[in-house]
């Protein structure tokens, strides 16, 4: 045996930190935009990420009345609270604490997302996942996953991984099927002093969303909530709780599409003509 040194698989370092921007959307819902137009290339295939976190009913009570989507997927993950959705195909339901709704808008849907509460904490995320050109016009569909059916892996020393989409290094598979982007969506909670290292397909773009506490990423960068760290290339992700309270981090990863992005409001296509066609189809009631 030659005592060759086995190279350690590379840790993904923080390539860029994205600070959230306070904004409002829908009917005056106050939220923090964590990903958007500025990160379309660096976060490919993820288009947008919003975080809502408020106990003030006036910040969320207006909700998101009827609006269209075409060309991508919306993922709603509730940390706390209840949101009711309904659409023009007659589908409706409530997403409660810990639940996930993964909606493939495809060729088009008109829906509303309204709070199912008039007081108390409303906290969660909405992520937009792009679709490749060949899937942009698929029929709309939903994957609705109640919290109780989402697997949670215990890693010991106070770390848990809730596996919403994708498969962990230990083989736990999330209930969401995400198609071409192979999207991974893990909610990782770290007790004080806890840490995790997770192997991840090097072909995926990856980002971390720190939503509670402070974490140290790749043994270097310390990031407080609420911020996004876009990760560079590598084979492993290393996260350690660097604070004196529990930490919460979303690990989101997906295969980049490397296609042109034409983004016009609620329509995300490959060309400007396709966006204009989407607007015409919507106005003509063809969704
Ligand atoms: Fe929507």
PDB file of C-alpha atoms and ligand atoms in Angstrom:
ATOM      1  CA  UNK A   1       0.000   0.000   0.000  1.00  0.00           C
ATOM      2  CA  UNK A   2       1.336   3.374  -0.915  1.00  0.00           C
ATOM      3  CA  UNK A   3       0.719   5.839   1.883  1.00  0.00           C
ATOM      4  CA  UNK A   4      -0.807   8.358  -0.481  1.00  0.00           C
ATOM      5  CA  UNK A   5      -2.586  11.209   1.117  1.00  0.00           C
ATOM      6  CA  UNK A   6      -6.271  11.146   0.317  1.00  0.00           C
ATOM      7  CA  UNK A   7      -7.421  14.635  -0.543  1.00  0.00           C
ATOM      8  CA  UNK A   8     -10.207  15.854   1.741  1.00  0.00           C
ATOM      9  CA  UNK A   9     -13.344  16.583  -0.280  1.00  0.00           C
ATOM     10  CA  UNK A  10     -13.537  20.342  -0.635  1.00  0.00           C
ATOM     11  CA  UNK A  11     -15.753  22.302   1.710  1.00  0.00           C
ATOM     12  CA  UNK A  12     -18.074  24.761   0.072  1.00  0.00           C
ATOM     13  CA  UNK A  13     -17.031  28.242   1.157  1.00  0.00           C
ATOM     14  CA  UNK A  14     -19.217  31.323   1.319  1.00  0.00           C
ATOM     15  CA  UNK A  15     -19.004  32.892  -2.148  1.00  0.00           C
ATOM     16  CA  UNK A  16     -21.271  35.837  -1.323  1.00  0.00           C
ATOM     17  CA  UNK A  17     -23.455  37.065   1.496  1.00  0.00           C
ATOM     18  CA  UNK A  18     -26.843  38.476   0.606  1.00  0.00           C
ATOM     19  CA  UNK A  19     -28.499  40.781   3.077  1.00  0.00           C
ATOM     20  CA  UNK A  20     -32.267  40.813   3.054  1.00  0.00           C
ATOM     21  CA  UNK A  21     -34.119  43.896   1.805  1.00  0.00           C
ATOM     22  CA  UNK A  22     -37.254  45.031   3.615  1.00  0.00           C
ATOM     23  CA  UNK A  23     -40.073  45.424   1.139  1.00  0.00           C
ATOM     24  CA  UNK A  24     -43.777  44.778   0.700  1.00  0.00           C
ATOM     25  CA  UNK A  25     -45.715  42.745  -1.823  1.00  0.00           C
ATOM     26  CA  UNK A  26     -49.246  41.544  -2.475  1.00  0.00           C
ATOM     27  CA  UNK A  27     -51.756  43.730  -0.584  1.00  0.00           C
ATOM     28  CA  UNK A  28     -49.163  45.393   1.633  1.00  0.00           C
ATOM     29  CA  UNK A  29     -47.574  42.311   3.175  1.00  0.00           C
ATOM     30  CA  UNK A  30     -44.308  43.317   4.817  1.00  0.00           C
ATOM     31  CA  UNK A  31     -41.471  40.907   4.147  1.00  0.00           C
ATOM     32  CA  UNK A  32     -37.739  40.538   3.702  1.00  0.00           C
ATOM     33  CA  UNK A  33     -36.577  39.733   0.161  1.00  0.00           C
ATOM     34  CA  UNK A  34     -33.514  37.509   0.356  1.00  0.00           C
ATOM     35  CA  UNK A  35     -33.124  36.537  -3.299  1.00  0.00           C
ATOM     36  CA  UNK A  36     -34.360  38.416  -6.348  1.00  0.00           C
ATOM     37  CA  UNK A  37     -33.331  39.956  -9.654  1.00  0.00           C
ATOM     38  CA  UNK A  38     -29.756  40.626  -8.476  1.00  0.00           C
ATOM     39  CA  UNK A  39     -29.099  36.951  -7.689  1.00  0.00           C
ATOM     40  CA  UNK A  40     -30.697  35.325 -10.741  1.00  0.00           C
ATOM     41  CA  UNK A  41     -27.332  34.176 -12.111  1.00  0.00           C
ATOM     42  CA  UNK A  42     -25.533  33.367  -8.874  1.00  0.00           C
ATOM     43  CA  UNK A  43     -28.483  31.474  -7.353  1.00  0.00           C
ATOM     44  CA  UNK A  44     -29.646  29.683 -10.540  1.00  0.00           C
ATOM     45  CA  UNK A  45     -32.152  27.854 -10.519  1.00  0.00           C
ATOM     46  CA  UNK A  46     -33.602  29.882  -7.609  1.00  0.00           C
ATOM     47  CA  UNK A  47     -35.300  33.120  -8.577  1.00  0.00           C
ATOM     48  CA  UNK A  48     -36.733  34.639  -5.456  1.00  0.00           C
ATOM     49  CA  UNK A  49     -36.802  34.012  -1.734  1.00  0.00           C
ATOM     50  CA  UNK A  50     -38.992  35.971   0.647  1.00  0.00           C
ATOM     51  CA  UNK A  51     -39.080  35.673   4.410  1.00  0.00           C
ATOM     52  CA  UNK A  52     -42.072  36.862   6.402  1.00  0.00           C
ATOM     53  CA  UNK A  53     -41.745  37.113  10.157  1.00  0.00           C
ATOM     54  CA  UNK A  54     -44.110  39.284  12.102  1.00  0.00           C
ATOM     55  CA  UNK A  55     -46.569  39.279  14.994  1.00  0.00           C
ATOM     56  CA  UNK A  56     -48.269  42.415  13.700  1.00  0.00           C
ATOM     57  CA  UNK A  57     -51.443  41.382  11.893  1.00  0.00           C
ATOM     58  CA  UNK A  58     -51.349  44.625   9.908  1.00  0.00           C
ATOM     59  CA  UNK A  59     -48.116  43.383   8.296  1.00  0.00           C
ATOM     60  CA  UNK A  60     -49.785  40.331   6.753  1.00  0.00           C
ATOM     61  CA  UNK A  61     -53.566  40.671   6.934  1.00  0.00           C
ATOM     62  CA  UNK A  62     -53.878  41.950   3.337  1.00  0.00           C
ATOM     63  CA  UNK A  63     -52.379  38.724   2.017  1.00  0.00           C
ATOM     64  CA  UNK A  64     -51.814  38.084  -1.670  1.00  0.00           C
ATOM     65  CA  UNK A  65     -55.149  38.378  -3.490  1.00  0.00           C
ATOM     66  CA  UNK A  66     -55.633  36.777  -6.936  1.00  0.00           C
ATOM     67  CA  UNK A  67     -52.484  36.899  -9.067  1.00  0.00           C
ATOM     68  CA  UNK A  68     -51.044  34.748 -11.853  1.00  0.00           C
ATOM     69  CA  UNK A  69     -47.825  32.761 -12.215  1.00  0.00           C
ATOM     70  CA  UNK A  70     -46.241  31.098 -15.258  1.00  0.00           C
ATOM     71  CA  UNK A  71     -42.945  29.377 -15.935  1.00  0.00           C
ATOM     72  CA  UNK A  72     -41.666  28.367 -12.486  1.00  0.00           C
ATOM     73  CA  UNK A  73     -42.533  26.799  -9.119  1.00  0.00           C
ATOM     74  CA  UNK A  74     -43.451  28.460  -5.839  1.00  0.00           C
ATOM     75  CA  UNK A  75     -42.572  26.797  -2.552  1.00  0.00           C
ATOM     76  CA  UNK A  76     -44.282  27.969   0.619  1.00  0.00           C
ATOM     77  CA  UNK A  77     -42.821  26.757   3.900  1.00  0.00           C
ATOM     78  CA  UNK A  78     -44.573  27.856   7.075  1.00  0.00           C
ATOM     79  CA  UNK A  79     -42.494  28.001  10.242  1.00  0.00           C
ATOM     80  CA  UNK A  80     -45.410  29.418  12.217  1.00  0.00           C
ATOM     81  CA  UNK A  81     -48.946  30.357  11.287  1.00  0.00           C
ATOM     82  CA  UNK A  82     -51.603  29.444   8.755  1.00  0.00           C
ATOM     83  CA  UNK A  83     -52.111  30.545   5.164  1.00  0.00           C
ATOM     84  CA  UNK A  84     -55.073  29.696   2.940  1.00  0.00           C
ATOM     85  CA  UNK A  85     -54.674  29.382  -0.785  1.00  0.00           C
ATOM     86  CA  UNK A  86     -57.186  28.989  -3.566  1.00  0.00           C
ATOM     87  CA  UNK A  87     -56.927  28.999  -7.351  1.00  0.00           C
ATOM     88  CA  UNK A  88     -58.883  29.335 -10.585  1.00  0.00           C
ATOM     89  CA  UNK A  89     -58.922  25.540 -11.034  1.00  0.00           C
ATOM     90  CA  UNK A  90     -60.991  25.130  -7.870  1.00  0.00           C
ATOM     91  CA  UNK A  91     -58.152  23.885  -5.713  1.00  0.00           C
ATOM     92  CA  UNK A  92     -57.858  25.244  -2.164  1.00  0.00           C
ATOM     93  CA  UNK A  93     -56.374  24.399   1.191  1.00  0.00           C
ATOM     94  CA  UNK A  94     -54.572  25.634   4.272  1.00  0.00           C
ATOM     95  CA  UNK A  95     -50.823  25.495   4.857  1.00  0.00           C
ATOM     96  CA  UNK A  96     -50.120  25.412   8.606  1.00  0.00           C
ATOM     97  CA  UNK A  97     -47.090  25.399  10.884  1.00  0.00           C
ATOM     98  CA  UNK A  98     -44.353  23.180   9.467  1.00  0.00           C
ATOM     99  CA  UNK A  99     -46.272  22.352   6.271  1.00  0.00           C
ATOM    100  CA  UNK A 100     -45.001  22.809   2.743  1.00  0.00           C
ATOM    101  CA  UNK A 101     -46.784  23.605  -0.475  1.00  0.00           C
ATOM    102  CA  UNK A 102     -44.745  23.067  -3.639  1.00  0.00           C
ATOM    103  CA  UNK A 103     -46.717  24.495  -6.554  1.00  0.00           C
ATOM    104  CA  UNK A 104     -45.600  24.002 -10.118  1.00  0.00           C
ATOM    105  CA  UNK A 105     -47.249  26.934 -11.898  1.00  0.00           C
ATOM    106  CA  UNK A 106     -46.153  25.629 -15.309  1.00  0.00           C
ATOM    107  CA  UNK A 107     -48.254  27.127 -18.105  1.00  0.00           C
ATOM    108  CA  UNK A 108     -50.284  29.130 -15.654  1.00  0.00           C
ATOM    109  CA  UNK A 109     -52.373  29.461 -12.566  1.00  0.00           C
ATOM    110  CA  UNK A 110     -54.259  32.314 -10.922  1.00  0.00           C
ATOM    111  CA  UNK A 111     -54.303  31.997  -7.173  1.00  0.00           C
ATOM    112  CA  UNK A 112     -54.577  33.814  -3.877  1.00  0.00           C
ATOM    113  CA  UNK A 113     -52.593  33.328  -0.677  1.00  0.00           C
ATOM    114  CA  UNK A 114     -54.359  34.781   2.350  1.00  0.00           C
ATOM    115  CA  UNK A 115     -53.658  34.557   6.084  1.00  0.00           C
ATOM    116  CA  UNK A 116     -55.923  32.091   7.908  1.00  0.00           C
ATOM    117  CA  UNK A 117     -55.412  34.046  11.137  1.00  0.00           C
ATOM    118  CA  UNK A 118     -56.130  37.558  12.309  1.00  0.00           C
ATOM    119  CA  UNK A 119     -53.546  37.718  15.068  1.00  0.00           C
ATOM    120  CA  UNK A 120     -50.345  36.087  16.235  1.00  0.00           C
ATOM    121  CA  UNK A 121     -47.038  35.168  14.677  1.00  0.00           C
ATOM    122  CA  UNK A 122     -46.815  34.501  10.955  1.00  0.00           C
ATOM    123  CA  UNK A 123     -43.431  33.236   9.928  1.00  0.00           C
ATOM    124  CA  UNK A 124     -42.142  31.383   6.907  1.00  0.00           C
ATOM    125  CA  UNK A 125     -40.637  31.477   3.456  1.00  0.00           C
ATOM    126  CA  UNK A 126     -41.620  31.582  -0.144  1.00  0.00           C
ATOM    127  CA  UNK A 127     -39.071  30.345  -2.663  1.00  0.00           C
ATOM    128  CA  UNK A 128     -39.381  30.540  -6.450  1.00  0.00           C
ATOM    129  CA  UNK A 129     -37.702  27.703  -8.322  1.00  0.00           C
ATOM    130  CA  UNK A 130     -37.201  28.199 -12.034  1.00  0.00           C
ATOM    131  CA  UNK A 131     -38.302  25.584 -14.562  1.00  0.00           C
ATOM    132  CA  UNK A 132     -36.257  24.622 -17.625  1.00  0.00           C
ATOM    133  CA  UNK A 133     -37.556  25.720 -21.015  1.00  0.00           C
ATOM    134  CA  UNK A 134     -38.985  22.262 -21.717  1.00  0.00           C
ATOM    135  CA  UNK A 135     -41.121  22.329 -18.535  1.00  0.00           C
ATOM    136  CA  UNK A 136     -42.324  25.931 -18.465  1.00  0.00           C
ATOM    137  CA  UNK A 137     -45.653  25.079 -20.100  1.00  0.00           C
ATOM    138  CA  UNK A 138     -46.479  21.869 -18.215  1.00  0.00           C
ATOM    139  CA  UNK A 139     -49.927  21.743 -16.564  1.00  0.00           C
ATOM    140  CA  UNK A 140     -50.036  23.307 -13.107  1.00  0.00           C
ATOM    141  CA  UNK A 141     -49.790  20.914 -10.180  1.00  0.00           C
ATOM    142  CA  UNK A 142     -49.429  20.932  -6.395  1.00  0.00           C
ATOM    143  CA  UNK A 143     -47.518  18.874  -3.913  1.00  0.00           C
ATOM    144  CA  UNK A 144     -48.939  19.550  -0.461  1.00  0.00           C
ATOM    145  CA  UNK A 145     -47.014  18.048   2.386  1.00  0.00           C
ATOM    146  CA  UNK A 146     -48.289  18.189   5.967  1.00  0.00           C
ATOM    147  CA  UNK A 147     -45.547  18.620   8.577  1.00  0.00           C
ATOM    148  CA  UNK A 148     -46.313  15.236  10.146  1.00  0.00           C
ATOM    149  CA  UNK A 149     -45.319  13.385   6.969  1.00  0.00           C
ATOM    150  CA  UNK A 150     -41.989  15.164   6.408  1.00  0.00           C
ATOM    151  CA  UNK A 151     -39.060  13.020   7.614  1.00  0.00           C
ATOM    152  CA  UNK A 152     -36.745  14.484  10.251  1.00  0.00           C
ATOM    153  CA  UNK A 153     -33.286  12.986  10.629  1.00  0.00           C
ATOM    154  CA  UNK A 154     -31.608  13.177  14.057  1.00  0.00           C
ATOM    155  CA  UNK A 155     -27.839  13.486  13.621  1.00  0.00           C
ATOM    156  CA  UNK A 156     -26.918  13.334  17.294  1.00  0.00           C
ATOM    157  CA  UNK A 157     -25.488  16.150  19.418  1.00  0.00           C
ATOM    158  CA  UNK A 158     -28.638  18.176  18.944  1.00  0.00           C
ATOM    159  CA  UNK A 159     -28.802  18.455  15.157  1.00  0.00           C
ATOM    160  CA  UNK A 160     -31.916  17.623  13.161  1.00  0.00           C
ATOM    161  CA  UNK A 161     -32.490  17.728   9.423  1.00  0.00           C
ATOM    162  CA  UNK A 162     -36.058  18.051   8.160  1.00  0.00           C
ATOM    163  CA  UNK A 163     -35.946  16.699   4.625  1.00  0.00           C
ATOM    164  CA  UNK A 164     -38.483  18.501   2.457  1.00  0.00           C
ATOM    165  CA  UNK A 165     -36.911  17.872  -0.954  1.00  0.00           C
ATOM    166  CA  UNK A 166     -33.875  15.901  -2.083  1.00  0.00           C
ATOM    167  CA  UNK A 167     -32.010  13.067  -0.387  1.00  0.00           C
ATOM    168  CA  UNK A 168     -29.536  13.468   2.464  1.00  0.00           C
ATOM    169  CA  UNK A 169     -26.112  11.809   2.668  1.00  0.00           C
ATOM    170  CA  UNK A 170     -27.715   9.306   5.047  1.00  0.00           C
ATOM    171  CA  UNK A 171     -30.358   8.357   2.520  1.00  0.00           C
ATOM    172  CA  UNK A 172     -33.408  10.118   3.916  1.00  0.00           C
ATOM    173  CA  UNK A 173     -35.544  11.165   0.990  1.00  0.00           C
ATOM    174  CA  UNK A 174     -37.868  14.148   1.055  1.00  0.00           C
ATOM    175  CA  UNK A 175     -41.469  13.821  -0.160  1.00  0.00           C
ATOM    176  CA  UNK A 176     -41.157  16.457  -2.899  1.00  0.00           C
ATOM    177  CA  UNK A 177     -40.327  15.482  -6.456  1.00  0.00           C
ATOM    178  CA  UNK A 178     -38.698  18.450  -8.090  1.00  0.00           C
ATOM    179  CA  UNK A 179     -37.799  17.323 -11.610  1.00  0.00           C
ATOM    180  CA  UNK A 180     -35.003  18.859 -13.682  1.00  0.00           C
ATOM    181  CA  UNK A 181     -33.629  21.136 -10.959  1.00  0.00           C
ATOM    182  CA  UNK A 182     -33.237  18.249  -8.475  1.00  0.00           C
ATOM    183  CA  UNK A 183     -34.031  20.832  -5.819  1.00  0.00           C
ATOM    184  CA  UNK A 184     -32.901  20.075  -2.288  1.00  0.00           C
ATOM    185  CA  UNK A 185     -34.640  21.802   0.616  1.00  0.00           C
ATOM    186  CA  UNK A 186     -33.511  20.864   4.122  1.00  0.00           C
ATOM    187  CA  UNK A 187     -34.449  22.651   7.358  1.00  0.00           C
ATOM    188  CA  UNK A 188     -31.501  22.147   9.709  1.00  0.00           C
ATOM    189  CA  UNK A 189     -31.733  22.953  13.419  1.00  0.00           C
ATOM    190  CA  UNK A 190     -28.653  23.046  15.572  1.00  0.00           C
ATOM    191  CA  UNK A 191     -28.677  23.097  19.363  1.00  0.00           C
ATOM    192  CA  UNK A 192     -26.103  25.245  21.104  1.00  0.00           C
ATOM    193  CA  UNK A 193     -22.642  23.875  20.269  1.00  0.00           C
ATOM    194  CA  UNK A 194     -23.953  21.531  17.560  1.00  0.00           C
ATOM    195  CA  UNK A 195     -22.593  21.208  14.038  1.00  0.00           C
ATOM    196  CA  UNK A 196     -23.164  19.234  10.847  1.00  0.00           C
ATOM    197  CA  UNK A 197     -21.216  18.263   7.772  1.00  0.00           C
ATOM    198  CA  UNK A 198     -23.189  17.107   4.806  1.00  0.00           C
ATOM    199  CA  UNK A 199     -22.000  15.779   1.461  1.00  0.00           C
ATOM    200  CA  UNK A 200     -23.773  17.407  -1.449  1.00  0.00           C
ATOM    201  CA  UNK A 201     -23.648  16.720  -5.199  1.00  0.00           C
ATOM    202  CA  UNK A 202     -20.977  19.108  -6.552  1.00  0.00           C
ATOM    203  CA  UNK A 203     -23.163  19.693  -9.630  1.00  0.00           C
ATOM    204  CA  UNK A 204     -25.709  21.597  -7.559  1.00  0.00           C
ATOM    205  CA  UNK A 205     -25.706  25.296  -6.739  1.00  0.00           C
ATOM    206  CA  UNK A 206     -26.190  25.648  -2.987  1.00  0.00           C
ATOM    207  CA  UNK A 207     -27.132  28.360  -0.535  1.00  0.00           C
ATOM    208  CA  UNK A 208     -27.791  28.607   3.174  1.00  0.00           C
ATOM    209  CA  UNK A 209     -30.524  30.714   4.722  1.00  0.00           C
ATOM    210  CA  UNK A 210     -29.746  31.463   8.364  1.00  0.00           C
ATOM    211  CA  UNK A 211     -33.102  32.229  10.010  1.00  0.00           C
ATOM    212  CA  UNK A 212     -32.387  31.743  13.735  1.00  0.00           C
ATOM    213  CA  UNK A 213     -29.227  32.434  15.695  1.00  0.00           C
ATOM    214  CA  UNK A 214     -25.665  32.552  14.362  1.00  0.00           C
ATOM    215  CA  UNK A 215     -23.792  29.916  12.406  1.00  0.00           C
ATOM    216  CA  UNK A 216     -20.227  29.459  11.229  1.00  0.00           C
ATOM    217  CA  UNK A 217     -19.988  28.194   7.671  1.00  0.00           C
ATOM    218  CA  UNK A 218     -17.028  26.078   6.470  1.00  0.00           C
ATOM    219  CA  UNK A 219     -15.235  26.865   9.726  1.00  0.00           C
ATOM    220  CA  UNK A 220     -14.762  30.466   8.681  1.00  0.00           C
ATOM    221  CA  UNK A 221     -17.545  32.877   8.001  1.00  0.00           C
ATOM    222  CA  UNK A 222     -19.942  33.654  10.852  1.00  0.00           C
ATOM    223  CA  UNK A 223     -23.404  34.608   9.660  1.00  0.00           C
ATOM    224  CA  UNK A 224     -26.327  35.842  11.791  1.00  0.00           C
ATOM    225  CA  UNK A 225     -30.046  35.528  11.018  1.00  0.00           C
ATOM    226  CA  UNK A 226     -31.605  36.561   8.705  1.00  0.00           C
ATOM    227  CA  UNK A 227     -29.154  36.325   5.831  1.00  0.00           C
ATOM    228  CA  UNK A 228     -28.355  34.169   2.834  1.00  0.00           C
ATOM    229  CA  UNK A 229     -24.911  32.735   2.115  1.00  0.00           C
ATOM    230  CA  UNK A 230     -24.398  31.695  -1.494  1.00  0.00           C
ATOM    231  CA  UNK A 231     -21.927  28.802  -1.435  1.00  0.00           C
ATOM    232  CA  UNK A 232     -19.092  28.181  -3.846  1.00  0.00           C
ATOM    233  CA  UNK A 233     -18.106  24.870  -5.430  1.00  0.00           C
ATOM    234  CA  UNK A 234     -17.190  21.834  -3.360  1.00  0.00           C
ATOM    235  CA  UNK A 235     -18.411  18.492  -2.129  1.00  0.00           C
ATOM    236  CA  UNK A 236     -19.411  19.163   1.448  1.00  0.00           C
ATOM    237  CA  UNK A 237     -21.285  21.765   3.452  1.00  0.00           C
ATOM    238  CA  UNK A 238     -20.150  22.442   7.027  1.00  0.00           C
ATOM    239  CA  UNK A 239     -22.325  24.412   9.441  1.00  0.00           C
ATOM    240  CA  UNK A 240     -21.694  24.988  13.153  1.00  0.00           C
ATOM    241  CA  UNK A 241     -23.829  26.810  15.651  1.00  0.00           C
ATOM    242  CA  UNK A 242     -21.704  29.812  16.620  1.00  0.00           C
ATOM    243  CA  UNK A 243     -24.184  31.424  18.992  1.00  0.00           C
ATOM    244  CA  UNK A 244     -25.515  30.769  22.479  1.00  0.00           C
ATOM    245  CA  UNK A 245     -29.007  29.769  21.405  1.00  0.00           C
ATOM    246  CA  UNK A 246     -30.490  27.279  18.937  1.00  0.00           C
ATOM    247  CA  UNK A 247     -29.799  28.022  15.272  1.00  0.00           C
ATOM    248  CA  UNK A 248     -31.986  27.383  12.231  1.00  0.00           C
ATOM    249  CA  UNK A 249     -30.692  27.150   8.675  1.00  0.00           C
ATOM    250  CA  UNK A 250     -32.268  26.186   5.379  1.00  0.00           C
ATOM    251  CA  UNK A 251     -29.967  24.328   3.008  1.00  0.00           C
ATOM    252  CA  UNK A 252     -31.296  24.901  -0.488  1.00  0.00           C
ATOM    253  CA  UNK A 253     -29.585  23.466  -3.553  1.00  0.00           C
ATOM    254  CA  UNK A 254     -30.431  22.745  -7.165  1.00  0.00           C
ATOM    255  CA  UNK A 255     -29.033  22.044 -10.577  1.00  0.00           C
ATOM    256  CA  UNK A 256     -28.430  25.310 -12.436  1.00  0.00           C
ATOM    257  CA  UNK A 257     -30.436  25.619 -15.645  1.00  0.00           C
ATOM    258  CA  UNK A 258     -27.982  27.916 -17.458  1.00  0.00           C
ATOM    259  CA  UNK A 259     -30.777  29.240 -19.650  1.00  0.00           C
ATOM    260  CA  UNK A 260     -31.722  32.830 -20.433  1.00  0.00           C
ATOM    261  CA  UNK A 261     -34.123  34.284 -17.859  1.00  0.00           C
ATOM    262  CA  UNK A 262     -36.810  36.761 -18.953  1.00  0.00           C
ATOM    263  CA  UNK A 263     -38.581  37.862 -15.776  1.00  0.00           C
ATOM    264  CA  UNK A 264     -41.648  40.065 -16.003  1.00  0.00           C
ATOM    265  CA  UNK A 265     -43.445  40.281 -12.632  1.00  0.00           C
ATOM    266  CA  UNK A 266     -45.265  36.986 -12.055  1.00  0.00           C
ATOM    267  CA  UNK A 267     -44.053  35.440 -15.329  1.00  0.00           C
ATOM    268  CA  UNK A 268     -40.572  33.961 -15.725  1.00  0.00           C
ATOM    269  CA  UNK A 269     -39.782  32.707 -19.205  1.00  0.00           C
ATOM    270  CA  UNK A 270     -36.751  32.463 -21.495  1.00  0.00           C
ATOM    271  CA  UNK A 271     -37.536  35.379 -23.814  1.00  0.00           C
ATOM    272  CA  UNK A 272     -39.275  38.727 -23.579  1.00  0.00           C
ATOM    273  CA  UNK A 273     -41.761  37.612 -26.255  1.00  0.00           C
ATOM    274  CA  UNK A 274     -42.775  34.672 -24.083  1.00  0.00           C
ATOM    275  CA  UNK A 275     -43.355  37.022 -21.139  1.00  0.00           C
ATOM    276  CA  UNK A 276     -45.527  39.285 -23.290  1.00  0.00           C
ATOM    277  CA  UNK A 277     -47.427  36.220 -24.518  1.00  0.00           C
ATOM    278  CA  UNK A 278     -47.979  35.189 -20.887  1.00  0.00           C
ATOM    279  CA  UNK A 279     -49.418  38.641 -20.106  1.00  0.00           C
ATOM    280  CA  UNK A 280     -51.719  38.435 -23.154  1.00  0.00           C
ATOM    281  CA  UNK A 281     -52.847  34.919 -22.227  1.00  0.00           C
ATOM    282  CA  UNK A 282     -53.580  36.035 -18.662  1.00  0.00           C
ATOM    283  CA  UNK A 283     -55.525  39.114 -19.764  1.00  0.00           C
ATOM    284  CA  UNK A 284     -57.520  37.009 -22.230  1.00  0.00           C
ATOM    285  CA  UNK A 285     -58.455  34.572 -19.454  1.00  0.00           C
ATOM    286  CA  UNK A 286     -56.484  31.710 -20.944  1.00  0.00           C
ATOM    287  CA  UNK A 287     -54.827  30.633 -17.662  1.00  0.00           C
TER     288      UNK A 287
HETATM  289 FE1  LIG B   1     -48.399  33.388  -5.660  1.00  0.00          FE
END
